[in-house]
PDB file of C-alpha atoms in Angstrom:
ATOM      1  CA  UNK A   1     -27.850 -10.214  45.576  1.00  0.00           C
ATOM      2  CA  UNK A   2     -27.658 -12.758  42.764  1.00  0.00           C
ATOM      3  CA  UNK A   3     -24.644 -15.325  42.970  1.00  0.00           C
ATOM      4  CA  UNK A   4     -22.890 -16.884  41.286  1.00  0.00           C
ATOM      5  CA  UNK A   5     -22.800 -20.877  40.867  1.00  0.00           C
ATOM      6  CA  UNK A   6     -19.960 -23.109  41.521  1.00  0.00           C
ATOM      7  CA  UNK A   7     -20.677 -24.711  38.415  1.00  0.00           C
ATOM      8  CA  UNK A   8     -20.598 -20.998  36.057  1.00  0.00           C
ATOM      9  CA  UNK A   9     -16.856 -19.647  36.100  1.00  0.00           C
ATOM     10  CA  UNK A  10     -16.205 -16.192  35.245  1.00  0.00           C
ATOM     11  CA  UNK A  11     -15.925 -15.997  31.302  1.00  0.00           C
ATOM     12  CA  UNK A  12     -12.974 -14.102  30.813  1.00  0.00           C
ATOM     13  CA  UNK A  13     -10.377 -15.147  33.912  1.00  0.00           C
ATOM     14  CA  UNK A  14     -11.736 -18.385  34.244  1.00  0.00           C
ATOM     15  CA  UNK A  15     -12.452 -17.868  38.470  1.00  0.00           C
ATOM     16  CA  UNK A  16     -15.219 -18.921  40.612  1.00  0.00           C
ATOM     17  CA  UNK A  17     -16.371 -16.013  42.330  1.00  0.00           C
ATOM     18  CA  UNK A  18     -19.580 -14.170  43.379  1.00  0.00           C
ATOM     19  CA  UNK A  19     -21.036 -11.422  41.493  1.00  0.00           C
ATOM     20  CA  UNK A  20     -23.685  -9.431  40.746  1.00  0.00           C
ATOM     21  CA  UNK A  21     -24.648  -8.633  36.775  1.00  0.00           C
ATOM     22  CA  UNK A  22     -23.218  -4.808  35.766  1.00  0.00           C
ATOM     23  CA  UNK A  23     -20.732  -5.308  38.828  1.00  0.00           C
ATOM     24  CA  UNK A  24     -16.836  -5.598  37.797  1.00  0.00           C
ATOM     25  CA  UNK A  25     -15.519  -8.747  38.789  1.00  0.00           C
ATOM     26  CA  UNK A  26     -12.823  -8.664  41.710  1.00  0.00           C
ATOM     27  CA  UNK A  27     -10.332 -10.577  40.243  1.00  0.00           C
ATOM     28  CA  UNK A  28     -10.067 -10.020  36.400  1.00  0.00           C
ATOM     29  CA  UNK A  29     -11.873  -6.404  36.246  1.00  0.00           C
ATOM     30  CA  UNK A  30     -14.117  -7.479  33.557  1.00  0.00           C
ATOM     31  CA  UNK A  31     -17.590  -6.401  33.938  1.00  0.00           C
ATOM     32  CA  UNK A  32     -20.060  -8.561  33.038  1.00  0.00           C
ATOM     33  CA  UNK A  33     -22.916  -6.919  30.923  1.00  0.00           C
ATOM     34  CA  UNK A  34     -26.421  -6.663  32.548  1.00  0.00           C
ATOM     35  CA  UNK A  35     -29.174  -8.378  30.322  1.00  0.00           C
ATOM     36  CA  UNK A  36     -30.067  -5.735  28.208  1.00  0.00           C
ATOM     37  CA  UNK A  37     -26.729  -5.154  27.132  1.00  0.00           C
ATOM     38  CA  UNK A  38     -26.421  -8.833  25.934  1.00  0.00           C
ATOM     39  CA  UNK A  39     -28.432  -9.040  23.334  1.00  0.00           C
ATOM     40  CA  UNK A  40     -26.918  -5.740  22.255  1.00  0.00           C
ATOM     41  CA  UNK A  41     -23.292  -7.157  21.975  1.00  0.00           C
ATOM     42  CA  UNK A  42     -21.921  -8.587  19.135  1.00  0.00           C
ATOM     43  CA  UNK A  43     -18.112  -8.737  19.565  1.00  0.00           C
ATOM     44  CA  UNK A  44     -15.577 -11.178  17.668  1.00  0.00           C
ATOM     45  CA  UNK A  45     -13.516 -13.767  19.410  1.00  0.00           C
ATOM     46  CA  UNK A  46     -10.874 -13.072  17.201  1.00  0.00           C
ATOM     47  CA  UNK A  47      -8.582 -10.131  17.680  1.00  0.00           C
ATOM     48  CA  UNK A  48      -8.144  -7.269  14.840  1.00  0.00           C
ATOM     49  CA  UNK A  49      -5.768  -7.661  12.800  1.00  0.00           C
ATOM     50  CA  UNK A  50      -3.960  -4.077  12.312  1.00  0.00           C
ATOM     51  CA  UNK A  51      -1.272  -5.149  10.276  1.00  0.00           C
ATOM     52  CA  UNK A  52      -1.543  -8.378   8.718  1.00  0.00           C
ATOM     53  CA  UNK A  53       0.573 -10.796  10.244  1.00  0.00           C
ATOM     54  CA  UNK A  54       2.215  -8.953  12.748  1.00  0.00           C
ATOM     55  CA  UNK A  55       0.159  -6.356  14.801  1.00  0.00           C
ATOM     56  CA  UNK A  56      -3.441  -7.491  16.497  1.00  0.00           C
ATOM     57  CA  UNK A  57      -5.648  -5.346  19.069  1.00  0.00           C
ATOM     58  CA  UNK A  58      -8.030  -6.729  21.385  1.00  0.00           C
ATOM     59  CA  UNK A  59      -9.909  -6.960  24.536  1.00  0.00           C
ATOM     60  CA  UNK A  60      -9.240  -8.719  27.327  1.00  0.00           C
ATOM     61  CA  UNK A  61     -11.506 -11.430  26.383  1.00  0.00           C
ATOM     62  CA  UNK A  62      -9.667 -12.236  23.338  1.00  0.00           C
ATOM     63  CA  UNK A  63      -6.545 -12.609  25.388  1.00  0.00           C
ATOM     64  CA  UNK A  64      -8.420 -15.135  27.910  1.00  0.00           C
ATOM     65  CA  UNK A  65      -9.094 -17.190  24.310  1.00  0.00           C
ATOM     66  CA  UNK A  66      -5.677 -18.906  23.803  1.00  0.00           C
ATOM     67  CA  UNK A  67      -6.981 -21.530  21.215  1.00  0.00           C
ATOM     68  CA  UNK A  68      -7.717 -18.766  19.128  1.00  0.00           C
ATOM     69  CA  UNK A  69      -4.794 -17.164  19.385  1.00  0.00           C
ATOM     70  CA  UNK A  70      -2.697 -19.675  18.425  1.00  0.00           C
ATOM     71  CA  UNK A  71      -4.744 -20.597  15.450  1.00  0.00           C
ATOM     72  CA  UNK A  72      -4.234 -17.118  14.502  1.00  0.00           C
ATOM     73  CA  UNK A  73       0.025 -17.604  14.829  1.00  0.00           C
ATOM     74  CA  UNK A  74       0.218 -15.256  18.041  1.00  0.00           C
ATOM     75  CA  UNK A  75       2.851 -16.081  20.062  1.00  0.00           C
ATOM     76  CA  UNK A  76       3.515 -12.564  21.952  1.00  0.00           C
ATOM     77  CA  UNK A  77       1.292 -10.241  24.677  1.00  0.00           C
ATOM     78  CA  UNK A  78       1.381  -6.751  25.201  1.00  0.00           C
ATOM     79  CA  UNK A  79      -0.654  -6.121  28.230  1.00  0.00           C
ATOM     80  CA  UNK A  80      -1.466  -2.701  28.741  1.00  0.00           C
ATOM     81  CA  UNK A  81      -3.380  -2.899  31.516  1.00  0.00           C
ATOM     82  CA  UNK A  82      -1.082  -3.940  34.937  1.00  0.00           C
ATOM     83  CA  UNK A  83      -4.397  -5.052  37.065  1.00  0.00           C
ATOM     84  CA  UNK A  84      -5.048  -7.918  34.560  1.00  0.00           C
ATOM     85  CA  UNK A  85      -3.726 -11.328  35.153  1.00  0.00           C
ATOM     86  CA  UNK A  86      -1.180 -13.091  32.214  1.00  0.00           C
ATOM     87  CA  UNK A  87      -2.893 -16.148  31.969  1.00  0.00           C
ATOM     88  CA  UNK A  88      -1.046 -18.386  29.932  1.00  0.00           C
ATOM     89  CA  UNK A  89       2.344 -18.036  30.666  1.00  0.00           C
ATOM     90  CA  UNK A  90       3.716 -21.102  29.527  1.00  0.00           C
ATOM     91  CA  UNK A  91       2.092 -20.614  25.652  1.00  0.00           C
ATOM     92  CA  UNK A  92       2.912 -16.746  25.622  1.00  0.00           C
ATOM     93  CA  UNK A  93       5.554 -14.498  25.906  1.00  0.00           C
ATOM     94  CA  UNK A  94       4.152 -11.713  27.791  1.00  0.00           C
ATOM     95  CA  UNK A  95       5.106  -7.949  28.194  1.00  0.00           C
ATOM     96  CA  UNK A  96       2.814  -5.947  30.812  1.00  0.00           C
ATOM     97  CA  UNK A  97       3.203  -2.454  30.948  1.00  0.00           C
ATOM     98  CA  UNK A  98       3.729  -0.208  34.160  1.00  0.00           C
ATOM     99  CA  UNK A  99       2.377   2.905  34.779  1.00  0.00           C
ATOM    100  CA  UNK A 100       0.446   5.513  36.577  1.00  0.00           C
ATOM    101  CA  UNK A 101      -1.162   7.957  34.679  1.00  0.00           C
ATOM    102  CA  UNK A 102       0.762   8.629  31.132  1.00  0.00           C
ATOM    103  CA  UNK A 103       0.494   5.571  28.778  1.00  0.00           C
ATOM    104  CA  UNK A 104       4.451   4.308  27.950  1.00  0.00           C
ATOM    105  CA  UNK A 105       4.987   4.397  24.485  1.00  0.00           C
ATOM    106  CA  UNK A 106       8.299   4.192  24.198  1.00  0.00           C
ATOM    107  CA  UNK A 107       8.419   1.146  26.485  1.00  0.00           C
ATOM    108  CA  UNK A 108       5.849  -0.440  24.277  1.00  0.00           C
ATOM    109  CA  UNK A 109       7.006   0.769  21.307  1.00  0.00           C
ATOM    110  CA  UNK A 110      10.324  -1.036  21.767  1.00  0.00           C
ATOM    111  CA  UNK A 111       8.958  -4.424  22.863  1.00  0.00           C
ATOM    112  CA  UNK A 112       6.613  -4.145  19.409  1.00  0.00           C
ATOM    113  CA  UNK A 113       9.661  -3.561  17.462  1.00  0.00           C
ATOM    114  CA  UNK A 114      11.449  -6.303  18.991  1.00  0.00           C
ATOM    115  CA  UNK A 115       8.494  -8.391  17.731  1.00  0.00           C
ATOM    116  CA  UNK A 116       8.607  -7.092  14.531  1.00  0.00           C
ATOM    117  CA  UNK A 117      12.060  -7.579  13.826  1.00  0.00           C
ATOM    118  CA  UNK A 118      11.573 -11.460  15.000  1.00  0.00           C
ATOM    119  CA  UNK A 119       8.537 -11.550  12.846  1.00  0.00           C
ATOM    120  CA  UNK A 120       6.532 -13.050  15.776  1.00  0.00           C
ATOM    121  CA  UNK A 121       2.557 -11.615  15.464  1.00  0.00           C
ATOM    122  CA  UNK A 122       1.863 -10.163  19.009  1.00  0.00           C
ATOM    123  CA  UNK A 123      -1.258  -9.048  20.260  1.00  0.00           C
ATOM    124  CA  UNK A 124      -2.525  -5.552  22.349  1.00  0.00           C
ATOM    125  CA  UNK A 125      -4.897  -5.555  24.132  1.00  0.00           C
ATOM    126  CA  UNK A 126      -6.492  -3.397  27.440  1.00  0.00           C
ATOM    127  CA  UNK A 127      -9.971  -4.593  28.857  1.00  0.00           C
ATOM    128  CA  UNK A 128     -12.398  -3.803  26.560  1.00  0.00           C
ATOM    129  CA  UNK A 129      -9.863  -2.378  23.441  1.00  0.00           C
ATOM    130  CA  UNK A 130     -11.490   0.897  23.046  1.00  0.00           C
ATOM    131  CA  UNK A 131      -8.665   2.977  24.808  1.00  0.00           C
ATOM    132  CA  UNK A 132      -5.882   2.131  25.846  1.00  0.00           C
ATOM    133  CA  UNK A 133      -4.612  -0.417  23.562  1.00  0.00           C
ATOM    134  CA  UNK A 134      -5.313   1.370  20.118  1.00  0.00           C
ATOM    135  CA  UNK A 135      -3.510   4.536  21.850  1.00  0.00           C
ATOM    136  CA  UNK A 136      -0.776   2.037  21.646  1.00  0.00           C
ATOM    137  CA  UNK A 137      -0.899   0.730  18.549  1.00  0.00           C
ATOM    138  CA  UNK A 138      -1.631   4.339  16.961  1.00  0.00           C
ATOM    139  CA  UNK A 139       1.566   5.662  18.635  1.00  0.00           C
ATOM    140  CA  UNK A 140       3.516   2.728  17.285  1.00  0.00           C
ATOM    141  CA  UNK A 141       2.159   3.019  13.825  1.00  0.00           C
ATOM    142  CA  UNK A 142       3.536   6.899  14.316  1.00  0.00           C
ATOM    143  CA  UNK A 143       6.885   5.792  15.328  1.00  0.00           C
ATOM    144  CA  UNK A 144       7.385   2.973  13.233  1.00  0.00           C
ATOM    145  CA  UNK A 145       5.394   4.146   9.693  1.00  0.00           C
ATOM    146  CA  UNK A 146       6.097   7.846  10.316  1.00  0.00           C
ATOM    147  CA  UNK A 147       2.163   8.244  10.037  1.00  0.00           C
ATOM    148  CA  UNK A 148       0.884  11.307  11.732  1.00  0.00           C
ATOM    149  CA  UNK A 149      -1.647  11.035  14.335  1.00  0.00           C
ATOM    150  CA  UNK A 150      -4.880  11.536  12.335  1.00  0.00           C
ATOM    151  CA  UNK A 151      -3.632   9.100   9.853  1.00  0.00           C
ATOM    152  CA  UNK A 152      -2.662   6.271  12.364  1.00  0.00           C
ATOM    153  CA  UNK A 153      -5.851   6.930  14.180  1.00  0.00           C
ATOM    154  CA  UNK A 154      -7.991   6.354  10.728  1.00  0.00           C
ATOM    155  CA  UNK A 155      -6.099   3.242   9.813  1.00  0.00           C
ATOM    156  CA  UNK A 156      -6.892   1.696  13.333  1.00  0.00           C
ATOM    157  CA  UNK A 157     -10.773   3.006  13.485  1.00  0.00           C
ATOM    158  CA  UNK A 158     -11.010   1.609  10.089  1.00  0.00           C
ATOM    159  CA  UNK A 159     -10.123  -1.675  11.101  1.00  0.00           C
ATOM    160  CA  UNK A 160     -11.669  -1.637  14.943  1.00  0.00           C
ATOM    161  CA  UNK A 161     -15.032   0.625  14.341  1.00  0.00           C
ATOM    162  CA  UNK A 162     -15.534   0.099  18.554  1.00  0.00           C
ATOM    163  CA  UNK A 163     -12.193   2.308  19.322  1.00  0.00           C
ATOM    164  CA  UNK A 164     -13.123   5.142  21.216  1.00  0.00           C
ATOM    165  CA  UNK A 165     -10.555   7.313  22.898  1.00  0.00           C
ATOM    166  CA  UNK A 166     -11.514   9.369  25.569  1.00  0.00           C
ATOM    167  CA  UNK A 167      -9.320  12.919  26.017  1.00  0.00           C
ATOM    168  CA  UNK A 168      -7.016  12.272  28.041  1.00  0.00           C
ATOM    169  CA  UNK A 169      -5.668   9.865  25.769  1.00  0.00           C
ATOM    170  CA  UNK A 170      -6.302  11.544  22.721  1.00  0.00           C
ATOM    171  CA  UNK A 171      -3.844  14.255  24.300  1.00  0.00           C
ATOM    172  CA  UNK A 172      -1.268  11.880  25.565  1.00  0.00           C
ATOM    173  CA  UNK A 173      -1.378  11.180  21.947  1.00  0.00           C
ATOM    174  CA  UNK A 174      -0.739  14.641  20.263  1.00  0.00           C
ATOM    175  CA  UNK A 175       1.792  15.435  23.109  1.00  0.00           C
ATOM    176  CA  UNK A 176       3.755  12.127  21.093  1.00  0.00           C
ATOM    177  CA  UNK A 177       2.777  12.896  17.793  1.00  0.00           C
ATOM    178  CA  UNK A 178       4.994  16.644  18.820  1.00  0.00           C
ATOM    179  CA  UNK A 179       7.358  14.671  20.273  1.00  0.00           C
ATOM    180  CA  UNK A 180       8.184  12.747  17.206  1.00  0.00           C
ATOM    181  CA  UNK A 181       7.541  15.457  14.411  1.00  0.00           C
ATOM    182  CA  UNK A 182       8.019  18.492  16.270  1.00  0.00           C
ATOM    183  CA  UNK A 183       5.556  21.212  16.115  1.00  0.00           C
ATOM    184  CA  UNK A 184       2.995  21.786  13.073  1.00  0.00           C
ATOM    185  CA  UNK A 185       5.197  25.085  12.236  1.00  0.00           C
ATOM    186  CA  UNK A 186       8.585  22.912  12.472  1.00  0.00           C
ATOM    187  CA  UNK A 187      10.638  22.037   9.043  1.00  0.00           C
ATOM    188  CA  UNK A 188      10.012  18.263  10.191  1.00  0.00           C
ATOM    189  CA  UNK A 189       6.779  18.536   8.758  1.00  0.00           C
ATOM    190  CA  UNK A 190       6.610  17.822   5.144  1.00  0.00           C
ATOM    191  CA  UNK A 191       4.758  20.612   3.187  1.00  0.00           C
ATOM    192  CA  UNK A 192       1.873  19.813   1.041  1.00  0.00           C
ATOM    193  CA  UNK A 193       2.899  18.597  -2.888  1.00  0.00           C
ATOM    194  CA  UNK A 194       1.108  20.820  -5.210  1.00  0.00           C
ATOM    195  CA  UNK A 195       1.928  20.955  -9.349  1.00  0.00           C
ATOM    196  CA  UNK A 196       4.463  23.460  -9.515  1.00  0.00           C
ATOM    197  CA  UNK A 197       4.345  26.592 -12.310  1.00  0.00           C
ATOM    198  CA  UNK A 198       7.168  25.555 -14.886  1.00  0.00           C
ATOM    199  CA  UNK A 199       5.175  22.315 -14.778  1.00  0.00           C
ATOM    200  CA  UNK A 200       3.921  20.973 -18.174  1.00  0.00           C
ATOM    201  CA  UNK A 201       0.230  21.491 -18.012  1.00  0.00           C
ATOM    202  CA  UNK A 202      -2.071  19.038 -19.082  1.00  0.00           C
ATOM    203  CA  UNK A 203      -4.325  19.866 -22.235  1.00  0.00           C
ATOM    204  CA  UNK A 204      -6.446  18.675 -24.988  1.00  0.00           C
ATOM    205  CA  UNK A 205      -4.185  19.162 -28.252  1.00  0.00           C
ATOM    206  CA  UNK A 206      -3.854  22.839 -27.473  1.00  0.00           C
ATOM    207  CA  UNK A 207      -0.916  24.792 -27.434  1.00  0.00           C
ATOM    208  CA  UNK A 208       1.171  25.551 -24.296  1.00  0.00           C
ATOM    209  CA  UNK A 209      -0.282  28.118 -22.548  1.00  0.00           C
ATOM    210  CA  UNK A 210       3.497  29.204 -21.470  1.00  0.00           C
ATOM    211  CA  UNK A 211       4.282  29.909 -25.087  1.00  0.00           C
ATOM    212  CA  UNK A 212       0.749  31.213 -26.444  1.00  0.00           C
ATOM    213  CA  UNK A 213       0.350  31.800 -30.445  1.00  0.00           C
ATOM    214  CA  UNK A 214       0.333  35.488 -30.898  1.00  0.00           C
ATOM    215  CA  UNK A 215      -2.957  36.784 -31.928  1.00  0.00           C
ATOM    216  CA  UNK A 216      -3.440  38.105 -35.178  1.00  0.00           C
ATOM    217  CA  UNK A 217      -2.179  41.104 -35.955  1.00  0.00           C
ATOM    218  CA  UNK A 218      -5.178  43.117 -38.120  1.00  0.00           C
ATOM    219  CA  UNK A 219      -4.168  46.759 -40.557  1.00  0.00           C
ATOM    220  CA  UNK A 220      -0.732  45.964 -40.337  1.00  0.00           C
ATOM    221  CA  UNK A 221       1.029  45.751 -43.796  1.00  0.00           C
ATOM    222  CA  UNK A 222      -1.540  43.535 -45.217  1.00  0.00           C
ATOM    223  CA  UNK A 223      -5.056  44.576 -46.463  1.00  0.00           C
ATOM    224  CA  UNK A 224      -8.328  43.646 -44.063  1.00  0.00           C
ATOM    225  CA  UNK A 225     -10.116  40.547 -44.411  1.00  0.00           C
ATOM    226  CA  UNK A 226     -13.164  42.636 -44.889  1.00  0.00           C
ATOM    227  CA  UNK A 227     -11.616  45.066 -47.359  1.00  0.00           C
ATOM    228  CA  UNK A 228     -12.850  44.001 -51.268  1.00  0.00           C
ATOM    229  CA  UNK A 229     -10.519  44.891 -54.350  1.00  0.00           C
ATOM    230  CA  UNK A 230     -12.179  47.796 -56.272  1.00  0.00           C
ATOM    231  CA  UNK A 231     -13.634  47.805 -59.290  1.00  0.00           C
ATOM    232  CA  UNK A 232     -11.945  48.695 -62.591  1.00  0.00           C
ATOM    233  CA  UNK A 233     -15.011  50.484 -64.031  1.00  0.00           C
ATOM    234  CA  UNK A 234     -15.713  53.261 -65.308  1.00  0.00           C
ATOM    235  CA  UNK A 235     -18.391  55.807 -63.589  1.00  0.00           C
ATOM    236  CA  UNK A 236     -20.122  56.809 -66.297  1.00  0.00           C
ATOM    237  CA  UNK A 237     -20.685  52.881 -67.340  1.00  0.00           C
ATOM    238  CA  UNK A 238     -21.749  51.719 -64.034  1.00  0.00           C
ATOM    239  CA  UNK A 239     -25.348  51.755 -63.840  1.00  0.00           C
ATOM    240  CA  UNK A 240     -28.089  50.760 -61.199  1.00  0.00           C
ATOM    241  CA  UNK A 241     -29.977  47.585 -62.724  1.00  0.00           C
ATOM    242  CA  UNK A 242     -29.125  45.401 -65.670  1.00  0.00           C
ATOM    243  CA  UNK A 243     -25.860  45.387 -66.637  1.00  0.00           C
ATOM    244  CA  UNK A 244     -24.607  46.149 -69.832  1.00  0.00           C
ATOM    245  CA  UNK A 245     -24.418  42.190 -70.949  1.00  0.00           C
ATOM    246  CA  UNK A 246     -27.468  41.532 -69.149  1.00  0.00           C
ATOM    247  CA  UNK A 247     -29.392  44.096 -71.685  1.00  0.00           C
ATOM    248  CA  UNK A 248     -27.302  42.566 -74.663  1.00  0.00           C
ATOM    249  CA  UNK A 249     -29.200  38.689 -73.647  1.00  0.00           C
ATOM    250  CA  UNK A 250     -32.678  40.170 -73.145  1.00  0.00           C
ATOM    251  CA  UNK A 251     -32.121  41.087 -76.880  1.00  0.00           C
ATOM    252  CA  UNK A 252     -33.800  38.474 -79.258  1.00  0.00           C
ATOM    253  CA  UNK A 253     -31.609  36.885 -82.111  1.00  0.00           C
ATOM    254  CA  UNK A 254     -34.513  37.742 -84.818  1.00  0.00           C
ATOM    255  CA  UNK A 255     -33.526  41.812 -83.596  1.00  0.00           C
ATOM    256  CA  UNK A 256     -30.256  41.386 -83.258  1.00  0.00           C
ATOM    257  CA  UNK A 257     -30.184  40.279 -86.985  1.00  0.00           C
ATOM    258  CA  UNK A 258     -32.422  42.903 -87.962  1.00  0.00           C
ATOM    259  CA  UNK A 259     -30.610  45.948 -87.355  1.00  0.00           C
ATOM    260  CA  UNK A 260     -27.785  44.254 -89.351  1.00  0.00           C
ATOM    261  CA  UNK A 261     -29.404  43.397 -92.199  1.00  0.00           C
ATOM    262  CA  UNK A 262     -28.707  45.654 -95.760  1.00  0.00           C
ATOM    263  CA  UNK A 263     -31.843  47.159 -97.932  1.00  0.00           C
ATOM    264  CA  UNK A 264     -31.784  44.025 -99.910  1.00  0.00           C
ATOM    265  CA  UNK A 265     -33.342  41.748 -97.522  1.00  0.00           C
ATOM    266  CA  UNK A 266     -37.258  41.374 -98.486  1.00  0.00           C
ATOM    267  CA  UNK A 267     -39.592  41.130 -95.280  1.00  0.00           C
ATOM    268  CA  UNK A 268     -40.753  37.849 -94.847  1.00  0.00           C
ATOM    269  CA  UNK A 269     -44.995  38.896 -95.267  1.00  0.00           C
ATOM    270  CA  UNK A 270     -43.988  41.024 -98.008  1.00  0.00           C
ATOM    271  CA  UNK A 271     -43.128  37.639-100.154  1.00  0.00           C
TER     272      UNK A 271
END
């Protein structure tokens, strides 16, 4: 077994204690990674801010970092995790929560609204802040923002991509969500918005389709737009062909003038 030197204190309590790498340490709980895993890990020092200047959810390690905490403005703790030590009692006002086996929301809830209400920015955290602290901070942001469950949980995972709640949680979680909003078939629920029927409906220069133009009305006292007036002629002067002034223009003037001419006119090679 591999120990640990005087001179290398645990990282996260601060201890001197032996250990052996992928081992949780006996004091703080805080496993410390094997090699592999180390040059897979790339976690912030800073907390995540859930709701800006207020609400922050972290790790255990971020708790241990109280120079960063206080550069960030947090002044308050929720511990959700009894086994882990409050460190820095005399910079931090700490809340630890007790329990067995169902996570206390309402006891956390009321010591985040407290902090709310004094405006102080407080910080959640469990040991790693996969589990047990965003549970807490979802079921406050269902209490306090009237967010359902699948909303809260989005708005957190948004912010903290590493949350990962395992089931029992995640049922802990819908047995609140109930608790708060009653069942899905409950009048607590508000019903879907959709555009209602009288509504105006939206169109491009049209006419409203709730008072439609009546169509046109076609044979009914008024004469078809394909019917044609009839013709005012005769049948015995229509003809098939030239018309009648079409035959008078094919006529030359010179024969025109001929048949009206008298017996006294002298033909012009006769002269």
């Amino acid at each position: 077994m591999r120990k640990r030197e005087r001179e290398n204190p645990c990282g996260v309590c601060g201890h001197y204690h032996k250990y052996e790498e992928g081992e949780v340490c006996g004091i703080c709980g805080h496993r410390m990674p094997v090699a592999a895993e180390k040059a897979s890990v790339h976690v912030s020092a800073f907390p995540t801010a859930i709701l800006p200047d207020f609400l922050y959810l972290g790790s255990y390690d971020n708790a241990s970092r109280s120079e960063l905490l206080k550069t960030q403005g947090i002044s308050r703790i929720l511990n959700t995790v009894p086994a882990c030590q409050n460190l820095y009692k005399n910079s931090f006002t700490y809340h630890c929560l007790q329990y067995d086996n169902a996570l206390p929301f309402d006891d956390a809830n009321q010591f985040l609204e407290q902090c709310e209400r004094d405006k102080a920015r407080v910080l959640v955290h469990c040991m790693s802040g996969k589990n047990r602290s965003p549970a807490i901070v979802i079921a406050y942001l269902m209490k306090s923002r009237g967010w359902r469950l699948a909303e809260s949980y989005r708005w957190v995972k948004e912010r903290r991509s590493s949350v990962e709640l395992n089931e029992a949680v995640n049922q802990q979680l819908r047995e609140y969500e109930q608790k708060i909003f009653g069942s899905m078939d409950g009048c607590d629920v508000a019903p879907p918005v959709f555009p209602s029927i009288n509504a105006q409906p939206f169109s491009f220069g049209f006419s409203n389709v709730n008072n439609p133009v009546p169509p046109p009305a076609f044979n009914v006292g008024a004469a078809s737009i394909l019917s044609r007036p009839a013709l005012d002629i005769p049948p015995h002067e229509f003809t098939f062909g030239a018309s009648q002034l079409q035959k008078s223009c094919h006529e030359s003037p010179l024969t025109a003038n001929s048949t009206k001419s008298n017996g006294s006119d002298t033909p012009m090679d006769s002269a």
